[in-house]
Short mmCIF file of N, CA and C in Angstrom, two decimals:
data_model
loop_
_atom_site.label_atom_id
_atom_site.label_comp_id
_atom_site.label_asym_id
_atom_site.label_seq_id
_atom_site.Cartn_x
_atom_site.Cartn_y
_atom_site.Cartn_z
N UNK C 26 91.39 86.75 28.43
CA UNK C 26 91.94 85.61 28.83
C UNK C 26 92.96 85.58 27.84
N UNK C 27 93.31 85.47 27.61
CA UNK C 27 94.27 85.92 25.79
C UNK C 27 95.41 87.09 26.69
N UNK C 28 95.17 87.74 26.97
CA UNK C 28 96.12 88.70 27.45
C UNK C 28 96.65 88.51 28.21
N UNK C 29 96.23 88.05 29.69
CA UNK C 29 96.92 87.56 30.84
C UNK C 29 97.60 86.71 31.03
N UNK C 30 97.26 85.26 29.68
CA UNK C 30 97.91 84.60 29.29
C UNK C 30 99.68 85.18 28.93
N UNK C 31 99.23 86.19 27.98
CA UNK C 31 100.89 86.43 27.48
C UNK C 31 101.67 86.74 28.30
N UNK C 32 101.05 88.40 28.85
CA UNK C 32 101.50 88.88 29.79
C UNK C 32 102.58 87.76 30.36
N UNK C 33 101.56 86.41 31.29
CA UNK C 33 102.11 85.69 31.73
C UNK C 33 103.79 85.02 31.77
N UNK C 34 103.28 84.72 30.55
CA UNK C 34 104.42 84.03 30.15
C UNK C 34 105.80 85.43 29.28
N UNK C 35 104.78 86.46 29.16
CA UNK C 35 106.44 87.28 28.55
C UNK C 35 107.33 87.41 29.69
N UNK C 36 106.00 87.43 30.56
CA UNK C 36 107.00 87.80 32.24
C UNK C 36 107.56 86.80 32.45
N UNK C 37 107.88 85.57 32.64
CA UNK C 37 108.40 84.46 32.35
C UNK C 37 108.86 84.62 31.96
N UNK C 38 108.99 84.65 30.27
CA UNK C 38 110.24 83.98 29.45
C UNK C 38 111.23 85.61 29.89
N UNK C 39 111.00 86.88 30.33
CA UNK C 39 111.63 87.78 31.03
C UNK C 39 112.47 87.47 32.44
N UNK C 40 111.41 86.85 33.08
CA UNK C 40 112.71 86.42 34.62
C UNK C 40 113.59 84.95 34.52
N UNK C 41 112.23 84.49 33.35
CA UNK C 41 113.40 82.66 34.12
C UNK C 41 114.43 83.36 32.91
N UNK C 42 114.72 83.71 31.60
CA UNK C 42 115.22 83.88 29.98
C UNK C 42 116.74 84.72 31.34
N UNK C 43 116.59 85.23 32.42
CA UNK C 43 117.19 86.11 33.26
C UNK C 43 117.36 85.18 34.06
N UNK C 44 117.60 84.25 34.71
CA UNK C 44 117.29 83.23 35.73
C UNK C 44 118.99 82.44 34.34
N UNK C 45 118.01 82.46 33.41
CA UNK C 45 119.64 81.45 32.99
C UNK C 45 121.25 82.59 32.91
N UNK C 46 120.14 83.46 31.66
CA UNK C 46 121.47 84.58 31.97
C UNK C 46 122.48 84.54 32.35
N UNK C 47 122.00 84.99 33.69
CA UNK C 47 122.68 84.76 35.10
C UNK C 47 124.02 84.17 35.84
N UNK C 48 122.76 82.47 35.64
CA UNK C 48 123.65 81.84 35.41
C UNK C 48 124.58 80.92 34.83
N UNK C 49 124.22 80.58 33.76
CA UNK C 49 125.60 80.52 32.58
C UNK C 49 126.48 81.75 32.54
N UNK C 50 126.56 83.15 32.91
CA UNK C 50 127.60 83.64 33.10
C UNK C 50 128.45 84.09 34.35
N UNK C 51 127.67 82.65 35.03
CA UNK C 51 128.24 82.55 36.22
C UNK C 51 130.20 81.86 35.99
N UNK C 52 127.86 80.83 35.27
CA UNK C 52 129.49 79.32 34.88
C UNK C 52 130.80 79.99 34.66
N UNK C 53 130.06 81.05 33.22
CA UNK C 53 131.13 81.09 32.18
C UNK C 53 132.52 81.34 33.12
N UNK C 54 131.84 82.37 33.97
CA UNK C 54 133.47 82.71 34.71
C UNK C 54 133.97 82.24 35.89
N UNK C 55 133.25 80.73 35.94
CA UNK C 55 134.08 80.06 36.90
C UNK C 55 134.53 78.35 36.45
N UNK C 56 134.39 79.08 34.90
CA UNK C 56 134.60 77.55 34.09
C UNK C 56 135.95 76.40 34.68
N UNK C 57 136.35 76.90 35.31
CA UNK C 57 137.75 76.09 35.92
C UNK C 57 137.61 75.03 37.38
N UNK C 58 136.17 75.52 37.95
CA UNK C 58 135.45 75.03 38.37
C UNK C 58 134.78 74.06 38.41
N UNK C 59 133.75 74.47 37.84
CA UNK C 59 132.24 73.69 37.08
C UNK C 59 132.71 72.37 36.10
N UNK C 60 134.05 71.80 35.51
CA UNK C 60 133.48 70.56 35.56
C UNK C 60 133.69 69.53 36.52
N UNK C 61 134.22 69.90 38.40
CA UNK C 61 134.04 69.37 39.41
C UNK C 61 132.91 69.36 39.44
N UNK C 62 132.20 70.51 39.51
CA UNK C 62 130.95 70.02 39.83
C UNK C 62 129.60 69.07 39.40
N UNK C 63 129.70 69.48 38.10
CA UNK C 63 128.96 69.16 36.82
C UNK C 63 129.46 66.93 37.40
N UNK C 64 130.81 66.89 37.68
CA UNK C 64 131.04 66.00 38.05
C UNK C 64 130.44 65.17 39.00
N UNK C 65 130.45 65.74 40.79
CA UNK C 65 130.16 65.63 41.48
C UNK C 65 128.77 64.98 41.52
N UNK C 66 127.57 64.78 40.59
CA UNK C 66 126.31 64.57 41.07
C UNK C 66 126.47 63.54 40.51
N UNK C 67 127.63 62.52 39.65
CA UNK C 67 127.68 61.40 39.36
C UNK C 67 126.76 60.58 38.37
N UNK C 68 126.30 61.30 37.35
CA UNK C 68 125.13 60.99 36.49
C UNK C 68 125.56 60.84 35.73
N UNK C 69 126.65 60.82 35.11
CA UNK C 69 127.29 60.86 33.65
C UNK C 69 127.77 60.43 33.91
N UNK C 70 128.92 59.76 32.46
CA UNK C 70 129.57 58.88 32.00
C UNK C 70 131.36 59.85 32.31
N UNK C 71 132.19 59.74 32.74
CA UNK C 71 133.54 60.20 33.08
C UNK C 71 133.70 60.95 31.74
N UNK C 72 133.39 60.67 30.41
CA UNK C 72 134.42 60.83 29.32
C UNK C 72 133.25 61.84 28.68
N UNK C 73 132.17 62.37 29.44
CA UNK C 73 131.32 63.16 29.41
C UNK C 73 131.30 64.18 30.19
N UNK C 74 131.55 64.30 31.45
CA UNK C 74 131.79 65.26 31.61
C UNK C 74 132.46 66.61 31.71
N UNK C 75 133.26 66.77 30.76
CA UNK C 75 133.84 68.37 30.23
C UNK C 75 132.86 68.07 28.95
N UNK C 76 132.93 68.41 27.70
CA UNK C 76 131.68 68.73 27.06
C UNK C 76 130.39 68.90 27.62
N UNK C 77 130.17 68.65 28.77
CA UNK C 77 128.63 69.37 29.75
C UNK C 77 129.10 70.16 30.35
N UNK C 78 130.25 70.44 31.01
CA UNK C 78 130.84 71.77 31.31
C UNK C 78 131.30 72.55 30.56
N UNK C 79 130.95 72.21 29.59
CA UNK C 79 131.41 73.30 28.74
C UNK C 79 130.41 73.98 27.59
N UNK C 80 129.56 73.39 27.38
CA UNK C 80 128.25 73.57 26.53
C UNK C 80 127.13 74.05 27.28
N UNK C 81 126.95 73.76 28.29
CA UNK C 81 126.06 73.18 29.39
C UNK C 81 125.64 75.80 29.63
N UNK C 82 127.34 75.75 29.67
CA UNK C 82 126.66 77.15 30.33
C UNK C 82 126.39 77.95 29.42
N UNK C 83 127.19 77.53 27.20
CA UNK C 83 126.61 78.56 27.03
C UNK C 83 124.82 78.36 26.62
N UNK C 84 124.57 77.62 26.82
CA UNK C 84 123.06 77.46 26.17
C UNK C 84 122.13 77.54 26.40
N UNK C 85 123.34 77.97 28.23
CA UNK C 85 122.56 78.79 29.12
C UNK C 85 121.91 80.04 29.34
N UNK C 86 123.21 80.47 28.36
CA UNK C 86 123.21 81.93 27.77
C UNK C 86 122.12 82.28 27.02
N UNK C 87 122.50 81.23 25.86
CA UNK C 87 122.12 81.45 24.75
C UNK C 87 120.57 81.39 25.13
N UNK C 88 119.86 80.53 25.82
CA UNK C 88 119.09 80.01 25.91
C UNK C 88 118.17 81.14 27.10
N UNK C 89 118.67 82.02 27.37
CA UNK C 89 118.71 83.57 28.31
C UNK C 89 118.28 84.42 27.96
N UNK C 90 119.28 84.36 27.27
CA UNK C 90 118.95 85.47 26.16
C UNK C 90 117.94 85.42 24.61
N UNK C 91 117.50 84.34 24.01
CA UNK C 91 116.39 84.40 23.69
C UNK C 91 115.18 83.96 24.58
N UNK C 92 114.88 83.50 25.86
CA UNK C 92 113.89 84.20 26.65
C UNK C 92 113.28 85.28 26.82
N UNK C 93 114.34 85.75 26.91
CA UNK C 93 114.89 87.50 27.35
C UNK C 93 114.26 88.04 25.76
N UNK C 94 114.20 87.95 24.80
CA UNK C 94 114.00 88.75 24.13
C UNK C 94 112.69 87.83 23.30
N UNK C 95 113.00 87.10 23.98
CA UNK C 95 110.53 87.75 23.74
C UNK C 95 110.10 86.24 22.72
N UNK C 96 111.74 85.71 21.97
CA UNK C 96 111.09 84.16 21.24
C UNK C 96 110.98 83.14 22.12
N UNK C 97 109.48 82.75 21.92
CA UNK C 97 108.60 81.73 22.62
C UNK C 97 108.90 80.19 22.20
N UNK C 98 109.55 80.30 21.56
CA UNK C 98 110.27 78.31 21.64
C UNK C 98 111.40 78.20 22.30
N UNK C 99 112.01 79.27 22.72
CA UNK C 99 112.82 78.48 23.94
C UNK C 99 112.91 77.99 25.32
N UNK C 100 111.77 78.27 25.54
CA UNK C 100 110.68 78.06 25.82
C UNK C 100 110.83 76.57 26.34
N UNK C 101 111.14 75.52 25.43
CA UNK C 101 110.94 74.26 25.54
C UNK C 101 112.49 74.17 26.23
N UNK C 102 113.53 74.67 25.46
CA UNK C 102 114.76 73.63 25.61
C UNK C 102 114.47 74.42 26.99
N UNK C 103 114.41 75.53 27.63
CA UNK C 103 114.63 75.73 28.95
C UNK C 103 113.91 75.05 29.96
N UNK C 104 111.88 74.33 29.14
CA UNK C 104 111.46 74.16 30.51
C UNK C 104 112.33 72.33 31.08
N UNK C 105 112.44 71.91 30.07
CA UNK C 105 113.36 70.32 30.17
C UNK C 105 115.00 71.07 30.67
N UNK C 106 115.34 72.05 30.49
CA UNK C 106 116.71 72.05 31.47
C UNK C 106 115.92 71.49 32.83
N UNK C 107 115.15 72.93 33.20
CA UNK C 107 114.98 73.20 34.56
C UNK C 107 114.56 71.53 34.96
N UNK C 108 114.42 70.51 34.02
CA UNK C 108 113.30 69.42 35.01
C UNK C 108 113.94 68.75 34.39
N UNK C 109 115.37 68.60 34.08
CA UNK C 109 116.53 67.99 33.89
C UNK C 109 116.76 67.95 35.96
N UNK C 110 117.45 69.18 35.53
CA UNK C 110 117.94 69.51 36.76
C UNK C 110 117.54 70.11 37.70
N UNK C 111 116.68 69.46 38.07
CA UNK C 111 115.33 68.70 38.83
C UNK C 111 115.40 67.82 39.19
N UNK C 112 115.69 67.02 37.77
CA UNK C 112 115.52 65.62 38.47
C UNK C 112 117.12 64.88 38.73
N UNK C 113 117.79 65.94 38.19
CA UNK C 113 119.27 65.51 39.25
C UNK C 113 119.73 65.59 40.88
N UNK C 114 119.10 67.25 40.53
CA UNK C 114 119.31 66.80 42.04
C UNK C 114 118.61 66.22 43.03
N UNK C 115 116.65 66.42 42.98
CA UNK C 115 116.02 65.31 43.36
C UNK C 115 117.29 63.01 43.76
N UNK C 116 117.54 63.34 42.92
CA UNK C 116 118.28 61.69 42.53
C UNK C 116 119.58 62.13 43.73
N UNK C 117 120.22 63.15 43.34
CA UNK C 117 121.07 62.86 44.21
C UNK C 117 120.97 63.28 46.18
N UNK C 118 119.55 63.86 45.77
CA UNK C 118 119.23 64.01 47.65
C UNK C 118 119.41 61.98 47.41
N UNK C 119 118.07 62.02 46.91
CA UNK C 119 117.65 60.69 47.37
C UNK C 119 118.58 59.87 47.87
N UNK C 120 120.18 59.68 47.16
CA UNK C 120 120.91 59.10 47.26
C UNK C 120 122.05 59.34 49.01
N UNK C 121 121.62 60.93 48.96
CA UNK C 121 121.71 60.70 50.92
C UNK C 121 123.64 61.94 50.19
N UNK C 122 123.05 62.32 48.78
CA UNK C 122 123.99 63.11 48.57
C UNK C 122 123.97 65.61 48.54
N UNK C 123 122.74 65.63 49.08
CA UNK C 123 122.11 66.25 49.29
C UNK C 123 123.52 67.84 49.65
N UNK C 124 125.09 67.08 49.94
CA UNK C 124 125.63 68.22 50.85
C UNK C 124 126.72 68.55 49.11
N UNK C 125 126.61 68.27 48.08
CA UNK C 125 126.99 68.74 47.17
C UNK C 125 126.20 69.88 46.40
N UNK C 126 127.60 71.05 45.73
CA UNK C 126 126.49 72.37 45.72
C UNK C 126 125.98 72.01 44.49
N UNK C 127 124.68 72.71 44.97
CA UNK C 127 123.88 72.69 42.94
C UNK C 127 124.48 72.75 41.79
N UNK C 128 125.41 73.90 41.47
CA UNK C 128 126.03 74.34 40.22
C UNK C 128 125.28 74.88 39.86
N UNK C 129 124.46 76.00 40.39
CA UNK C 129 123.38 77.56 39.86
C UNK C 129 123.61 78.44 39.64
N UNK C 130 124.90 78.22 39.68
CA UNK C 130 125.23 79.52 39.17
C UNK C 130 126.43 81.05 39.37
N UNK C 131 125.95 79.86 41.09
CA UNK C 131 127.11 81.30 42.06
C UNK C 131 127.40 81.02 43.39
N UNK C 132 129.06 80.66 42.43
CA UNK C 132 129.90 80.07 43.34
C UNK C 132 130.12 80.93 44.61
N UNK C 133 129.26 81.67 44.87
CA UNK C 133 130.46 83.02 46.51
C UNK C 133 128.95 82.81 47.32
N UNK C 134 127.84 81.93 46.95
CA UNK C 134 127.40 81.29 47.94
C UNK C 134 126.78 80.19 47.33
N UNK C 135 127.90 78.68 47.89
CA UNK C 135 127.95 77.82 47.19
C UNK C 135 126.69 76.47 48.32
N UNK C 136 125.76 77.08 47.20
CA UNK C 136 124.81 75.48 47.83
C UNK C 136 124.08 74.62 47.76
N UNK C 137 124.31 74.03 49.30
CA UNK C 137 123.73 72.46 48.69
C UNK C 137 122.17 71.91 48.27
N UNK C 138 122.25 71.32 47.95
CA UNK C 138 120.74 70.48 46.72
C UNK C 138 119.83 70.72 48.17
N UNK C 139 118.95 70.85 47.59
CA UNK C 139 117.89 70.64 49.36
C UNK C 139 116.61 70.89 48.12
N UNK C 140 115.29 70.44 48.73
CA UNK C 140 113.95 70.10 48.26
C UNK C 140 113.41 71.14 47.28
N UNK C 141 114.42 72.42 47.84
CA UNK C 141 113.74 73.97 48.13
C UNK C 141 114.20 74.43 46.53
N UNK C 142 115.24 74.06 46.25
CA UNK C 142 115.32 73.40 45.30
C UNK C 142 114.98 72.83 43.95
N UNK C 143 114.75 72.51 44.36
CA UNK C 143 114.01 71.30 43.20
C UNK C 143 112.74 71.25 43.47
N UNK C 144 111.50 71.95 44.21
CA UNK C 144 110.48 72.74 43.75
C UNK C 144 110.65 74.29 43.15
N UNK C 145 112.13 74.93 43.16
CA UNK C 145 112.40 76.22 42.36
C UNK C 145 112.10 75.19 41.29
N UNK C 146 113.33 74.81 41.01
CA UNK C 146 113.27 74.77 39.30
C UNK C 146 111.65 73.88 39.03
N UNK C 147 111.10 73.22 39.41
CA UNK C 147 110.07 72.88 39.25
C UNK C 147 108.74 74.39 38.80
N UNK C 148 109.22 74.99 39.55
CA UNK C 148 107.95 76.06 39.57
C UNK C 148 108.08 77.02 38.50
N UNK C 149 109.86 77.09 37.69
CA UNK C 149 110.64 78.10 36.73
C UNK C 149 109.60 77.68 35.52
N UNK C 150 110.16 75.63 35.87
CA UNK C 150 109.84 75.46 34.06
C UNK C 150 107.70 75.39 34.18
N UNK C 151 107.39 75.70 35.17
CA UNK C 151 105.34 76.02 35.32
C UNK C 151 105.67 77.10 34.29
N UNK C 152 105.60 77.56 34.99
CA UNK C 152 106.60 79.26 34.43
C UNK C 152 106.18 79.75 33.26
N UNK C 153 106.68 78.88 32.56
CA UNK C 153 106.46 78.57 30.92
C UNK C 153 105.89 78.63 30.35
N UNK C 154 104.89 77.01 30.60
CA UNK C 154 104.10 77.37 30.06
C UNK C 154 103.61 77.91 29.34
N UNK C 155 102.48 78.78 29.81
CA UNK C 155 101.49 79.85 29.48
C UNK C 155 103.25 80.62 27.31
N UNK C 156 103.92 80.35 27.79
CA UNK C 156 104.86 80.60 25.87
C UNK C 156 104.88 79.42 25.41
N UNK C 157 104.24 78.12 25.56
CA UNK C 157 103.30 77.36 24.66
C UNK C 157 102.03 77.42 24.38
N UNK C 158 101.49 78.59 24.72
CA UNK C 158 100.10 78.73 24.05
C UNK C 158 99.63 80.22 23.10
N UNK C 159 98.97 79.22 21.90
CA UNK C 159 99.14 80.86 21.66
C UNK C 159 97.93 81.60 21.97
N UNK C 160 98.97 82.61 21.75
CA UNK C 160 98.07 83.94 22.81
C UNK C 160 98.40 84.89 21.21
N UNK C 161 97.99 85.89 21.47
CA UNK C 161 97.98 87.39 20.54
C UNK C 161 99.11 88.25 21.06
N UNK C 162 100.39 89.05 20.47
CA UNK C 162 101.06 89.80 21.25
C UNK C 162 101.10 90.35 22.29
N UNK C 163 101.67 90.71 22.91
CA UNK C 163 101.43 91.87 24.22
C UNK C 163 101.75 92.82 23.77
N UNK C 164 100.43 94.22 23.63
CA UNK C 164 101.30 95.19 23.65
C UNK C 164 101.97 95.73 24.24
N UNK C 165 102.53 97.61 23.45
CA UNK C 165 103.53 97.74 25.34
C UNK C 165 102.72 98.42 26.29
N UNK C 166 101.60 98.36 26.28
CA UNK C 166 101.82 99.10 28.10
C UNK C 166 101.65 98.01 28.67
N UNK C 167 100.89 96.56 28.27
CA UNK C 167 101.03 95.81 28.69
C UNK C 167 102.62 94.96 28.82
N UNK C 168 103.24 95.07 28.08
CA UNK C 168 104.94 94.82 28.12
C UNK C 168 105.09 95.92 29.57
N UNK C 169 104.92 96.07 29.80
CA UNK C 169 106.64 97.45 30.29
C UNK C 169 105.42 96.20 31.86
N UNK C 170 104.32 95.97 32.19
CA UNK C 170 103.67 94.93 33.16
C UNK C 170 104.23 93.91 32.78
N UNK C 171 104.32 93.45 31.50
CA UNK C 171 105.43 91.96 32.10
C UNK C 171 106.50 92.58 31.90
N UNK C 172 107.49 92.71 32.19
CA UNK C 172 108.55 93.54 32.19
C UNK C 172 109.39 93.73 33.63
N UNK C 173 107.97 94.16 34.30
CA UNK C 173 107.83 94.38 36.15
C UNK C 173 107.65 93.40 36.70
N UNK C 174 106.94 92.53 36.77
CA UNK C 174 106.94 91.08 36.47
C UNK C 174 107.51 90.16 36.90
N UNK C 175 108.37 89.74 35.04
CA UNK C 175 109.72 89.11 35.19
C UNK C 175 110.69 89.66 35.90
N UNK C 176 111.35 91.19 36.16
CA UNK C 176 112.45 91.34 36.58
C UNK C 176 111.69 91.13 38.24
N UNK C 177 110.47 91.38 38.79
CA UNK C 177 110.67 90.51 40.15
C UNK C 177 110.55 88.81 40.26
N UNK C 178 109.96 87.98 39.39
CA UNK C 178 110.12 86.94 39.55
C UNK C 178 111.66 86.69 39.30
N UNK C 179 112.78 87.67 38.85
CA UNK C 179 114.51 87.18 38.77
C UNK C 179 115.00 87.54 40.36
N UNK C 180 113.76 88.67 40.70
CA UNK C 180 115.27 89.25 41.38
C UNK C 180 114.06 88.60 42.83
N UNK C 181 113.03 87.83 43.11
CA UNK C 181 113.45 87.10 44.20
C UNK C 181 112.80 85.29 43.85
N UNK C 182 114.02 84.92 42.95
CA UNK C 182 114.53 83.55 42.82
C UNK C 182 115.71 83.98 43.01
N UNK C 183 116.39 85.19 42.54
CA UNK C 183 117.86 86.14 42.90
C UNK C 183 118.24 85.43 44.91
N UNK C 184 116.81 86.43 45.52
CA UNK C 184 116.44 85.86 47.44
C UNK C 184 116.59 84.68 47.64
N UNK C 185 114.86 83.81 46.52
CA UNK C 185 114.90 83.09 48.03
C UNK C 185 116.29 82.09 47.72
N UNK C 186 117.12 82.14 46.80
CA UNK C 186 119.05 81.48 46.31
C UNK C 186 119.55 81.75 47.20
N UNK C 187 119.63 83.18 47.70
CA UNK C 187 119.97 84.34 49.07
C UNK C 187 120.49 83.47 50.42
N UNK C 188 118.69 83.46 49.96
CA UNK C 188 118.16 82.52 51.61
C UNK C 188 118.04 81.18 51.86
N UNK C 189 118.58 80.61 50.92
CA UNK C 189 118.49 79.42 50.53
C UNK C 189 120.28 78.30 51.54
N UNK C 190 120.88 79.96 50.40
CA UNK C 190 121.91 79.16 50.47
C UNK C 190 122.80 79.83 51.90
N UNK C 191 122.59 81.31 52.36
CA UNK C 191 122.36 81.03 53.55
C UNK C 191 121.89 80.47 55.36
N UNK C 192 121.01 79.22 55.00
CA UNK C 192 120.41 78.60 55.94
C UNK C 192 120.78 78.07 55.85
N UNK C 193 122.32 77.40 54.93
CA UNK C 193 122.64 76.24 54.79
C UNK C 193 124.46 76.38 55.06
N UNK C 194 124.45 77.60 55.21
CA UNK C 194 125.92 78.51 54.90
C UNK C 194 126.49 77.40 56.64
N UNK C 195 128.29 77.70 56.30
CA UNK C 195 128.55 77.93 57.88
C UNK C 195 128.01 77.95 58.55
N UNK C 196 127.76 79.50 59.12
CA UNK C 196 126.54 80.19 59.64
C UNK C 196 125.53 79.85 60.10
N UNK C 197 124.68 78.81 59.70
CA UNK C 197 123.92 78.47 59.91
C UNK C 197 123.90 77.28 60.24
N UNK C 198 125.11 76.72 60.61
CA UNK C 198 124.91 75.36 60.56
C UNK C 198 126.19 75.38 62.25
N UNK C 199 126.55 76.25 62.01
CA UNK C 199 127.42 76.83 63.38
C UNK C 199 126.65 77.15 64.70
N UNK C 200 125.70 77.72 64.49
CA UNK C 200 124.03 78.48 65.79
C UNK C 200 123.66 77.44 65.60
N UNK C 201 123.24 76.03 64.54
CA UNK C 201 122.18 74.81 64.61
C UNK C 201 123.42 73.94 66.13
N UNK C 202 124.45 73.74 65.77
CA UNK C 202 124.94 72.91 66.05
C UNK C 202 125.35 73.02 67.81
N UNK C 203 124.28 74.24 68.43
CA UNK C 203 124.84 74.89 69.62
C UNK C 203 123.33 74.28 70.80
#
């Protein structure tokens, strides 16, 4: 049982770490527009928008690298960020502001807020729970299994994001208005 939890934790660390790393790097590449995304959530006082917009992508890259490297302690800030993102999205959806971009890191796939994104973040946070449990280190053969599952988790997250963005994109809106 401990070995299975260890493999699940390692897979989650790799998959969620890659999600954080990809999102943080995308935000850094688009750092000129990211403050507007943060401001659009209307949750922070104006003086905090710029500092959050600067530090959040860096934090995501650091957390992603730490998870990817197997540093179990990184599951705590990663989980807290995912829960904060889910809460920010849910608050704005509740306010009727689901049209704003989630800021998930892929500007080429502008992604309006949705319940699916909230659930995605909650699931990713829950997947990190095995990293908080004391388990023996994952052996080399099982590490490759964890790597395969971690990469699959990352790819499934990318696929879900792309499908969600496309389902809410201009072509889908045009088709639905007919």
